[in-house]
Coordinates of C-alpha atoms in Angstrom, one line a residue:
M1479 CA 193.6 4.7 14.4
M1480 CA 195.9 7.4 15.8
R1481 CA 198.6 6.4 18.2
P1482 CA 200.4 8.7 20.7
K1483 CA 204.0 9.5 19.9
H1484 CA 205.1 9.7 23.5
R1485 CA 204.3 8.4 27.0
Y1486 CA 204.7 10.8 29.9
W1487 CA 203.4 11.8 33.3
L1488 CA 203.8 15.4 34.2
Q1489 CA 202.6 16.6 37.6
H1490 CA 202.6 20.2 38.6
W1491 CA 204.4 19.8 41.9
Q1492 CA 207.4 18.0 40.5
H1493 CA 208.0 18.8 36.9
E1494 CA 209.7 22.0 35.7
A1495 CA 207.9 21.9 32.4
L1496 CA 204.6 22.7 34.1
K1497 CA 205.9 25.6 36.3
P1498 CA 204.6 28.3 33.8
F1499 CA 201.2 26.6 34.0
P1500 CA 200.0 26.5 37.6
Y1501 CA 196.5 25.7 36.5
I1502 CA 197.6 22.3 35.1
M1503 CA 197.6 19.6 37.8
D1504 CA 198.4 16.6 35.7
F1505 CA 199.3 16.1 32.0
C1506 CA 199.8 12.5 31.1
C1507 CA 199.8 9.8 28.5
R1508 CA 200.2 6.3 29.9
S1509 CA 199.9 2.6 28.9
F1510 CA 198.7 -0.2 31.1
T1511 CA 199.4 -3.7 29.9
Q1512 CA 196.9 -5.4 32.2
A1513 CA 193.9 -4.6 34.3
E1514 CA 194.9 -3.7 37.9
R1515 CA 193.4 -2.4 41.1
G1516 CA 194.2 1.0 42.4
L1517 CA 191.7 3.4 40.9
P1518 CA 189.0 3.9 43.6
P1519 CA 186.5 6.8 43.4
H1520 CA 188.2 10.1 43.9
S1521 CA 187.9 13.7 42.8
H1522 CA 190.2 16.6 41.9
P1523 CA 189.6 20.4 42.0
A1524 CA 189.9 20.3 38.2
I1525 CA 188.1 19.7 35.0
E1526 CA 189.6 16.3 33.9
I1527 CA 189.6 15.3 30.3
H1528 CA 190.6 11.8 29.3
Y1529 CA 191.2 10.5 25.7
I1530 CA 191.2 6.8 25.1
W1531 CA 193.9 5.8 22.5
K1532 CA 193.5 2.1 22.9
G1533 CA 191.4 -0.2 25.0
R1534 CA 188.0 -0.3 26.7
Y1535 CA 187.5 1.4 30.1
R1536 CA 184.6 1.1 32.6
W1537 CA 184.3 4.1 34.8
E1538 CA 182.0 5.2 37.6
V1539 CA 181.0 8.8 38.1
D1540 CA 179.0 9.6 41.1
G1541 CA 177.8 6.0 41.3
R1542 CA 176.9 5.6 37.6
T1543 CA 178.8 3.2 35.3
Y1544 CA 180.0 4.3 31.8
T1545 CA 182.1 2.5 29.2
V1546 CA 184.5 4.3 26.9
K1547 CA 186.6 2.8 24.1
S1548 CA 189.2 3.8 21.6
G1549 CA 188.5 7.3 20.1
D1550 CA 186.2 8.3 23.0
A1551 CA 186.8 10.9 25.6
F1552 CA 185.7 11.2 29.2
V1553 CA 185.1 14.5 31.1
T1554 CA 184.6 14.9 34.8
L1555 CA 184.1 18.1 36.8
P1556 CA 185.7 19.2 40.1
W1557 CA 182.9 17.9 42.3
Q1558 CA 182.4 14.6 40.6
K1559 CA 183.8 11.4 42.2
H1560 CA 185.1 9.1 39.6
G1561 CA 187.2 5.9 39.3
G1562 CA 187.4 2.5 37.8
V1563 CA 184.5 0.1 38.4
N1564 CA 185.4 -1.9 41.5
A1565 CA 188.5 0.3 41.7
I1566 CA 190.0 -1.4 38.6
R1567 CA 192.0 0.4 35.9
D1568 CA 191.5 -1.5 32.7
A1569 CA 194.3 -2.3 30.3
G1570 CA 195.0 0.1 27.4
T1571 CA 196.5 3.6 26.6
Y1572 CA 195.0 6.9 27.5
S1573 CA 195.9 10.6 27.9
W1574 CA 194.5 12.9 30.5
V1575 CA 194.8 16.5 31.6
Q1576 CA 193.6 18.2 34.7
V1577 CA 192.7 21.9 34.3
R1578 CA 192.2 23.6 37.6
P1579 CA 189.7 26.6 37.3
K1580 CA 189.7 29.5 39.8
S1581 CA 186.2 28.5 40.6
F1582 CA 183.5 26.2 39.3
S1583 CA 180.6 24.4 40.9
K1584 CA 177.0 23.5 40.3
N1585 CA 176.1 26.9 41.6
T1586 CA 179.2 28.9 40.7
P1587 CA 180.0 30.0 37.1
L1588 CA 183.2 28.8 35.5
M1589 CA 186.1 31.1 36.3
L1590 CA 189.5 30.6 34.6
G1591 CA 192.8 32.5 35.1
S1592 CA 194.3 35.2 32.9
W1593 CA 195.9 32.4 30.8
A1594 CA 192.6 31.8 29.1
A1595 CA 191.9 34.6 26.6
L1596 CA 188.2 34.2 26.6
A1597 CA 185.4 36.7 26.6
A1598 CA 183.2 36.5 29.8
A1599 CA 180.3 35.2 27.8
D1600 CA 182.4 32.5 26.1
R1601 CA 183.8 31.4 29.4
A1602 CA 180.3 31.2 30.9
A1603 CA 179.1 29.2 27.9
I1604 CA 181.8 26.6 28.3
G1605 CA 180.8 26.2 32.0
T1606 CA 177.2 25.8 31.1
A1607 CA 177.9 23.3 28.4
L1608 CA 180.0 21.1 30.7
L1609 CA 177.5 21.4 33.5
H1610 CA 174.5 20.3 31.3
A1611 CA 176.2 17.8 29.0
G1612 CA 174.0 15.0 30.4
T1613 CA 176.8 12.4 30.2
P1614 CA 180.6 12.5 30.8
V1615 CA 181.2 10.4 27.7
L1616 CA 182.1 12.0 24.4
H1617 CA 182.3 9.7 21.4
H1618 CA 184.5 10.3 18.3
A1619 CA 186.7 12.8 20.1
E1620 CA 189.8 12.6 18.0
F1621 CA 190.2 16.4 18.1
I1622 CA 191.2 16.0 21.8
A1623 CA 194.0 13.6 20.7
H1624 CA 195.4 16.2 18.2
I1625 CA 195.4 19.0 20.8
M1626 CA 197.1 16.9 23.5
E1627 CA 199.8 15.7 21.0
E1628 CA 200.4 19.3 20.0
A1629 CA 200.4 20.6 23.6
Y1630 CA 203.0 18.0 24.6
A1631 CA 205.2 19.0 21.7
E1632 CA 205.1 22.6 22.9
L1633 CA 206.1 21.5 26.5
S1634 CA 208.9 19.3 25.4
E1635 CA 210.4 21.4 22.6
Q1636 CA 209.9 24.8 24.4
R1637 CA 210.4 26.9 21.2
A1638 CA 209.8 30.6 21.2
G1639 CA 206.3 31.5 22.4
Y1640 CA 205.6 28.0 23.8
V1641 CA 203.9 29.3 26.9
S1642 CA 201.4 31.4 24.9
R1643 CA 200.9 28.5 22.5
F1644 CA 200.3 25.9 25.3
N1645 CA 197.8 28.3 27.0
Y1646 CA 196.0 28.7 23.7
L1647 CA 195.8 24.9 23.2
M1648 CA 194.3 24.4 26.7
T1649 CA 191.7 27.1 26.0
D1650 CA 190.9 25.5 22.7
L1651 CA 190.6 22.1 24.4
L1652 CA 188.0 23.4 26.8
L1653 CA 186.1 25.3 24.1
L1654 CA 186.0 22.5 21.6
T1655 CA 185.1 19.9 24.2
A1656 CA 182.2 22.1 25.4
R1657 CA 181.0 22.6 21.8
H1658 CA 181.1 18.8 21.0
M1659 CA 179.4 17.9 24.3
T1660 CA 176.6 20.5 23.5
A1661 CA 176.2 19.0 20.0
A1662 CA 176.0 15.5 21.3
H1663 CA 173.5 16.5 24.0
E1664 CA 171.3 18.1 21.3
N1665 CA 171.4 15.0 19.1
R1666 CA 170.4 12.8 22.1
K1667 CA 167.4 15.0 22.7
K1668 CA 166.1 14.2 19.2
D1669 CA 166.3 10.4 19.9
P1670 CA 163.9 8.4 22.0
S1671 CA 164.9 8.4 25.6
L1672 CA 164.1 7.1 29.1
S1673 CA 164.2 8.9 32.4
E1674 CA 166.8 7.8 34.9
H1675 CA 164.1 6.2 37.0
D1676 CA 162.6 4.2 34.2
F1677 CA 166.0 3.0 33.0
T1678 CA 167.0 1.9 36.5
S1679 CA 163.7 0.1 36.9
G1680 CA 164.2 -1.7 33.7
A1681 CA 167.7 -2.7 34.6
A1682 CA 166.4 -4.0 38.0
R1683 CA 163.8 -6.2 36.2
I1684 CA 166.6 -7.8 34.1
S1685 CA 168.8 -8.3 37.1
A1686 CA 166.0 -10.0 39.0
A1687 CA 165.9 -12.7 36.3
I1688 CA 169.5 -12.6 35.3
E1689 CA 169.6 -16.4 34.8
K1690 CA 167.6 -16.0 31.6
P1691 CA 169.2 -15.8 28.1
W1692 CA 167.9 -12.2 27.6
P1693 CA 167.9 -11.8 23.8
I1694 CA 167.9 -8.2 22.6
A1695 CA 164.2 -8.4 21.7
D1696 CA 163.3 -9.3 25.3
V1697 CA 165.5 -6.5 26.7
A1698 CA 163.7 -4.0 24.4
R1699 CA 160.3 -5.2 25.6
V1700 CA 161.4 -4.6 29.3
F1701 CA 162.2 -1.0 28.5
G1702 CA 159.1 -0.6 26.2
V1703 CA 161.1 0.5 23.2
S1704 CA 161.9 -0.8 19.7
R1705 CA 165.2 -2.8 19.2
K1706 CA 166.4 0.2 17.1
A1707 CA 165.8 2.7 19.8
L1708 CA 167.2 0.4 22.5
D1709 CA 170.8 0.7 21.4
G1710 CA 170.8 4.5 21.6
I1711 CA 169.0 4.5 25.0
I1712 CA 171.4 2.0 26.6
R1713 CA 174.4 3.8 25.2
E1714 CA 173.1 7.1 26.5
H1715 CA 172.8 5.7 30.0
T1716 CA 175.8 3.5 30.2
G1717 CA 178.0 3.8 27.1
L1718 CA 177.5 0.1 26.4
S1719 CA 175.9 -1.9 23.7
P1720 CA 172.7 -3.8 24.8
H1721 CA 174.6 -7.1 24.8
A1722 CA 177.5 -5.6 26.8
F1723 CA 175.0 -4.0 29.2
V1724 CA 173.3 -7.4 30.0
M1725 CA 176.7 -9.0 30.4
S1726 CA 177.7 -6.2 32.9
L1727 CA 174.5 -7.0 34.9
R1728 CA 175.5 -10.7 34.9
I1729 CA 179.0 -9.8 36.2
E1730 CA 177.6 -7.5 38.9
A1731 CA 175.2 -10.2 40.1
A1732 CA 178.0 -12.7 40.1
M1733 CA 180.2 -10.5 42.2
R1734 CA 177.4 -10.1 44.8
M1735 CA 177.0 -13.9 44.9
I1736 CA 180.7 -14.6 45.3
Q1737 CA 180.9 -12.0 48.1
S1738 CA 178.0 -13.9 49.8
G1739 CA 179.9 -17.2 49.6
D1740 CA 178.0 -19.0 46.8
D1741 CA 179.7 -21.8 44.9
L1742 CA 181.4 -20.7 41.7
A1743 CA 179.7 -23.3 39.5
Y1744 CA 176.3 -22.4 40.9
T1745 CA 177.1 -18.7 40.4
A1746 CA 177.9 -19.2 36.8
L1747 CA 174.6 -21.0 36.2
A1748 CA 172.5 -18.6 38.3
C1749 CA 173.9 -15.6 36.4
G1750 CA 173.1 -16.9 33.0
F1751 CA 176.5 -17.9 31.7
S1752 CA 176.7 -20.8 29.3
S1753 CA 179.5 -22.6 31.1
Q1754 CA 181.8 -22.1 34.0
Q1755 CA 184.6 -21.5 31.5
H1756 CA 182.7 -18.8 29.8
F1757 CA 181.9 -17.2 33.2
S1758 CA 185.6 -17.3 34.3
S1759 CA 186.8 -15.9 31.0
Y1760 CA 184.3 -13.0 30.9
F1761 CA 184.7 -12.3 34.6
R1762 CA 188.5 -11.9 34.2
K1763 CA 188.1 -9.8 31.1
T1764 CA 185.8 -7.4 32.9
T1765 CA 187.3 -7.2 36.4
G1766 CA 191.0 -8.2 35.9
S1767 CA 190.6 -11.1 38.3
T1768 CA 189.4 -14.7 38.1
P1769 CA 186.3 -15.6 40.0
R1770 CA 188.4 -17.7 42.4
A1771 CA 190.9 -15.0 43.0
Y1772 CA 188.1 -12.5 43.6
R1773 CA 186.5 -14.9 46.1
D1774 CA 189.8 -15.4 47.9
A1775 CA 190.5 -11.6 48.0
N1776 CA 187.0 -10.9 49.5
R1777 CA 187.5 -13.5 52.2
R1778 CA 190.4 -11.6 53.7

């Protein structure tokens, strides 16, 4: 597994290193030793690319939940609201960069500044690929890690030609990200899939009987697919394995019950956990808070 050589947080309004690059809003690599609150849904006028070095992160984008892990990347567009599930930033290490286009929307083609030496057709193709990727999650995205490491070296060392080199790397980052997202989208189209409506309906059926054990074979029957196809379908919609998906539904149900004032022991049983200890441990792992602390926080 690759590891970042440096930790940094460069922001365009306060760091000299970014002055030659007004299109870069943030360029960062940070580690978080524990889950913490403070990442509510938000948006930036930028294409934001995250690379996960270490850890497992649960993100919401426009109300949908995704999970990314070490080696994955996460891409959001200027109009997309995104943040941690329940405003929680999970523990781990990740890099991110915010690239601000001159213009880009669902109805406006991608326009970059003169820093990006791209033919008009190539620039348009990048915008189209990002717009129609189907999911913000990109698996096996180590190429992003290499580019970010090299880009930071250019910023910190500032050798001859570093401005041109950094601009080239950011152009390459957008181009390769778009290519990989297009390839991933094409591969997903070859596999069995479910519409958003059918997937949501299946998830609701499981949630309605969340006290049950829900072995994988039963989950597959709910969605009307084979066990083999189930893994790809759930990962496409959520980024989770089938088991982790069911567990996420249990946690969501538990949070609703706690907010309603239900007893913690009853909540654990009603949400299908094998014991209160198992419930407490998994709840804390997922949310960064114990069930009791979560209950107390929601009483205020």
